[in-house]
């Protein structure tokens, strides 16, 4: 069976689309990026998005949205969702922790008062980083292989790597107290496909939402 034609629609940045793009890179699969500006989003794209938000994908012409659902679907298709139901449980816990972390980061980003925002950012870099990386660490300890699920890289490992290298980077504090997370990140960074992708991806952290906080 031939591979489907997949297009992903998103802003010209990493954001919520990057984990999906990275998964395709690690799986050695093609995905076409349709990138648009903030100006063009309401004018030409929002009405095409299934639920009025981005990212969304077109799979052989059929549209689907919700970044986590899209990532999970392709992880299953490409064999990056573990081998057992328990693997899926471990992976889902990581993805849900990341979902919660994203929500916290967005609250910080949207805080209009500059002083309050600085305080929220500090809390995020301190307490939230500890809470969520503490969660990843617990899961990695339970699995005991150095990966979130089983003995090979899965969507969850890629998603944790995206947290530290993507748009959420400015919201993170030090993760030194989480040695299993650090070891996992080194392993993902050493993956040949990830290395190739990171060396050529067109995105700059300067353009991401998080970095605008620091302006
Ligand atoms: N739960 C959704 C959230 C999507 C979402 O809020 N996307 C933002 C960009 S990251 C968006 O579409 N913002 C523009 C808008 O709501 O008009 C997902 O993960 O895909």
Short mmCIF file of C-alpha atoms and ligand atoms in Angstrom, two decimals:
data_model
loop_
_atom_site.label_atom_id
_atom_site.label_comp_id
_atom_site.label_asym_id
_atom_site.label_seq_id
_atom_site.Cartn_x
_atom_site.Cartn_y
_atom_site.Cartn_z
CA UNK A 1 0.00 0.00 0.00
CA UNK A 2 1.38 3.42 -0.90
CA UNK A 3 1.93 6.05 1.80
CA UNK A 4 -0.86 8.61 2.11
CA UNK A 5 -0.29 12.18 1.04
CA UNK A 6 -0.11 14.20 4.26
CA UNK A 7 -0.16 17.98 4.59
CA UNK A 8 0.10 19.87 7.88
CA UNK A 9 -1.25 23.40 8.20
CA UNK A 10 0.27 25.66 10.84
CA UNK A 11 1.88 29.01 11.49
CA UNK A 12 5.44 29.44 10.27
CA UNK A 13 6.81 28.29 13.62
CA UNK A 14 7.29 25.21 15.79
CA UNK A 15 4.42 25.50 18.29
CA UNK A 16 2.02 22.59 18.52
CA UNK A 17 2.94 21.26 15.08
CA UNK A 18 6.55 20.49 15.81
CA UNK A 19 6.06 17.20 17.65
CA UNK A 20 4.15 15.90 14.60
CA UNK A 21 6.83 17.08 12.18
CA UNK A 22 9.52 15.47 14.35
CA UNK A 23 7.63 12.17 14.45
CA UNK A 24 7.51 12.13 10.65
CA UNK A 25 11.26 12.87 10.52
CA UNK A 26 12.09 10.04 12.94
CA UNK A 27 9.82 7.65 11.03
CA UNK A 28 11.40 8.70 7.72
CA UNK A 29 8.00 9.73 6.31
CA UNK A 30 7.07 12.68 4.12
CA UNK A 31 4.83 15.49 5.33
CA UNK A 32 4.15 18.68 3.41
CA UNK A 33 4.16 21.88 5.46
CA UNK A 34 1.64 24.57 4.61
CA UNK A 35 2.81 27.56 6.63
CA UNK A 36 0.93 30.80 7.06
CA UNK A 37 1.43 34.12 8.82
CA UNK A 38 -0.56 35.48 11.77
CA UNK A 39 -2.02 38.05 9.34
CA UNK A 40 -3.24 35.42 6.88
CA UNK A 41 -4.64 33.07 9.56
CA UNK A 42 -7.98 34.85 10.17
CA UNK A 43 -8.31 35.96 6.53
CA UNK A 44 -7.60 32.77 4.64
CA UNK A 45 -7.12 29.77 6.93
CA UNK A 46 -9.20 29.80 10.13
CA UNK A 47 -12.42 28.98 8.30
CA UNK A 48 -10.74 25.95 6.67
CA UNK A 49 -9.56 24.51 10.01
CA UNK A 50 -11.96 21.74 11.16
CA UNK A 51 -12.46 23.23 14.64
CA UNK A 52 -11.20 26.74 13.93
CA UNK A 53 -7.77 26.05 15.43
CA UNK A 54 -4.41 25.05 14.05
CA UNK A 55 -2.59 22.70 13.46
CA UNK A 56 -4.66 20.43 11.29
CA UNK A 57 -3.75 17.83 8.71
CA UNK A 58 -5.06 16.69 5.39
CA UNK A 59 -4.62 12.94 4.82
CA UNK A 60 -5.32 12.12 1.19
CA UNK A 61 -7.64 15.12 1.14
CA UNK A 62 -9.50 14.38 4.41
CA UNK A 63 -9.01 16.91 7.20
CA UNK A 64 -8.37 16.15 10.88
CA UNK A 65 -7.37 18.36 13.79
CA UNK A 66 -6.22 18.37 17.45
CA UNK A 67 -2.44 18.08 17.63
CA UNK A 68 -2.29 15.26 20.19
CA UNK A 69 -4.86 13.14 18.33
CA UNK A 70 -2.96 13.65 15.08
CA UNK A 71 0.37 12.76 16.71
CA UNK A 72 -1.11 9.63 18.31
CA UNK A 73 -2.71 8.51 15.05
CA UNK A 74 0.55 8.73 13.12
CA UNK A 75 2.58 7.25 15.99
CA UNK A 76 0.30 4.20 15.80
CA UNK A 77 0.58 4.09 12.01
CA UNK A 78 4.39 4.28 12.10
CA UNK A 79 5.02 2.00 15.12
CA UNK A 80 5.93 4.70 17.64
CA UNK A 81 3.22 3.96 20.18
CA UNK A 82 4.81 1.07 22.03
CA UNK A 83 3.88 -2.57 21.68
CA UNK A 84 1.39 -3.17 24.47
CA UNK A 85 -1.62 -1.51 26.02
CA UNK A 86 0.54 -0.69 29.06
CA UNK A 87 3.07 1.02 26.75
CA UNK A 88 0.16 3.12 25.48
CA UNK A 89 -0.77 3.99 29.08
CA UNK A 90 2.78 5.18 29.80
CA UNK A 91 2.92 7.19 26.57
CA UNK A 92 -0.51 8.74 27.19
CA UNK A 93 0.53 9.84 30.67
CA UNK A 94 3.51 11.71 29.23
CA UNK A 95 1.36 13.30 26.52
CA UNK A 96 -1.25 14.37 29.07
CA UNK A 97 1.41 15.83 31.36
CA UNK A 98 2.71 17.78 28.37
CA UNK A 99 -0.83 18.92 27.56
CA UNK A 100 -1.15 20.25 31.13
CA UNK A 101 2.26 21.93 30.91
CA UNK A 102 1.25 23.63 27.64
CA UNK A 103 -1.92 24.95 29.30
CA UNK A 104 0.11 26.41 32.19
CA UNK A 105 2.57 28.00 29.74
CA UNK A 106 -0.25 29.55 27.72
CA UNK A 107 -1.71 31.14 30.86
CA UNK A 108 1.71 32.73 31.45
CA UNK A 109 1.93 33.87 27.84
CA UNK A 110 -1.53 35.42 27.93
CA UNK A 111 -1.12 37.30 31.23
CA UNK A 112 -1.46 40.92 30.16
CA UNK A 113 0.11 42.51 33.23
CA UNK A 114 3.89 42.58 32.74
CA UNK A 115 4.77 42.24 36.43
CA UNK A 116 2.29 39.44 37.05
CA UNK A 117 3.54 37.73 33.89
CA UNK A 118 7.13 37.84 35.14
CA UNK A 119 5.99 36.19 38.40
CA UNK A 120 3.94 33.55 36.53
CA UNK A 121 6.91 32.85 34.29
CA UNK A 122 9.15 32.36 37.31
CA UNK A 123 6.60 29.97 38.85
CA UNK A 124 6.40 28.08 35.58
CA UNK A 125 10.17 27.79 35.27
CA UNK A 126 10.42 26.67 38.86
CA UNK A 127 7.34 24.79 40.14
CA UNK A 128 5.82 23.64 36.84
CA UNK A 129 9.12 22.41 35.42
CA UNK A 130 9.68 20.43 38.60
CA UNK A 131 6.13 19.07 38.58
CA UNK A 132 6.09 17.91 34.96
CA UNK A 133 9.67 16.71 34.66
CA UNK A 134 9.16 15.02 38.02
CA UNK A 135 6.27 13.19 36.32
CA UNK A 136 8.38 12.15 33.33
CA UNK A 137 11.12 11.00 35.72
CA UNK A 138 8.66 8.77 37.65
CA UNK A 139 7.49 7.17 34.43
CA UNK A 140 11.03 6.60 33.15
CA UNK A 141 11.90 4.98 36.47
CA UNK A 142 8.91 2.65 36.22
CA UNK A 143 9.86 1.55 32.70
CA UNK A 144 13.54 1.22 33.53
CA UNK A 145 14.82 0.98 29.94
CA UNK A 146 15.80 4.59 29.40
CA UNK A 147 12.73 5.12 27.19
CA UNK A 148 9.16 5.96 28.20
CA UNK A 149 7.79 2.70 26.78
CA UNK A 150 9.58 -0.52 26.04
CA UNK A 151 13.02 -0.57 24.57
CA UNK A 152 12.69 1.88 21.74
CA UNK A 153 11.91 5.48 20.96
CA UNK A 154 8.21 6.37 20.95
CA UNK A 155 6.08 9.45 20.45
CA UNK A 156 6.42 10.21 24.17
CA UNK A 157 10.22 10.45 23.99
CA UNK A 158 9.96 12.70 20.94
CA UNK A 159 7.36 14.83 22.71
CA UNK A 160 9.59 15.35 25.78
CA UNK A 161 12.45 16.29 23.43
CA UNK A 162 10.16 18.79 21.71
CA UNK A 163 9.31 20.38 25.08
CA UNK A 164 12.97 21.22 25.70
CA UNK A 165 13.89 22.19 22.13
CA UNK A 166 10.68 23.80 20.86
CA UNK A 167 8.42 26.72 21.67
CA UNK A 168 8.19 25.92 25.38
CA UNK A 169 11.91 26.30 26.00
CA UNK A 170 11.63 29.75 27.66
CA UNK A 171 9.06 28.39 30.13
CA UNK A 172 11.44 25.75 31.47
CA UNK A 173 13.78 25.89 34.43
CA UNK A 174 16.76 23.61 35.06
CA UNK A 175 16.12 19.88 34.90
CA UNK A 176 19.36 18.82 36.60
CA UNK A 177 17.52 16.96 39.35
CA UNK A 178 15.99 14.59 36.78
CA UNK A 179 18.83 12.35 35.57
CA UNK A 180 16.59 9.91 33.69
CA UNK A 181 15.04 12.76 31.73
CA UNK A 182 18.49 14.13 30.94
CA UNK A 183 19.72 10.74 29.76
CA UNK A 184 16.60 10.30 27.61
CA UNK A 185 17.08 13.72 26.02
CA UNK A 186 20.69 12.88 25.16
CA UNK A 187 19.57 9.64 23.59
CA UNK A 188 16.88 11.31 21.50
CA UNK A 189 19.31 14.06 20.46
CA UNK A 190 21.76 11.36 19.30
CA UNK A 191 19.14 9.67 17.09
CA UNK A 192 20.40 10.06 13.50
CA UNK A 193 17.02 11.07 12.11
CA UNK A 194 16.52 13.66 14.86
CA UNK A 195 20.04 14.99 14.27
CA UNK A 196 19.31 15.39 10.58
CA UNK A 197 15.99 17.07 11.27
CA UNK A 198 17.39 19.47 13.87
CA UNK A 199 20.25 20.47 11.55
CA UNK A 200 17.90 21.49 8.76
CA UNK A 201 14.61 22.58 10.33
CA UNK A 202 13.75 26.10 9.26
CA UNK A 203 12.44 27.28 12.62
CA UNK A 204 14.12 29.72 14.91
CA UNK A 205 13.24 29.95 18.58
CA UNK A 206 13.29 33.73 18.10
CA UNK A 207 9.99 33.54 16.28
CA UNK A 208 8.21 31.38 18.82
CA UNK A 209 5.57 32.72 21.21
CA UNK A 210 7.57 31.89 24.30
CA UNK A 211 10.54 34.00 23.31
CA UNK A 212 8.32 37.01 22.77
CA UNK A 213 7.75 36.92 26.52
CA UNK A 214 11.31 37.88 27.03
CA UNK A 215 11.18 40.95 24.76
N1 LIG B 1 -6.11 21.46 21.53
C1 LIG B 1 -5.78 22.06 20.25
C2 LIG B 1 -5.43 23.53 20.49
C3 LIG B 1 -5.17 24.25 19.19
C4 LIG B 1 -4.88 25.72 19.39
O1 LIG B 1 -5.32 26.37 20.37
N2 LIG B 1 -4.15 26.26 18.44
C5 LIG B 1 -3.82 27.66 18.45
C6 LIG B 1 -2.39 27.83 17.91
S1 LIG B 1 -1.20 26.90 18.81
C7 LIG B 1 -4.75 28.41 17.53
O2 LIG B 1 -5.33 27.84 16.63
N3 LIG B 1 -4.85 29.73 17.73
C8 LIG B 1 -5.55 30.60 16.85
C9 LIG B 1 -7.04 30.68 17.09
O3 LIG B 1 -7.58 30.05 18.02
O4 LIG B 1 -7.69 31.42 16.32
C10 LIG B 1 -4.60 21.30 19.62
O5 LIG B 1 -3.77 20.76 20.36
O6 LIG B 1 -4.53 21.24 18.39
#
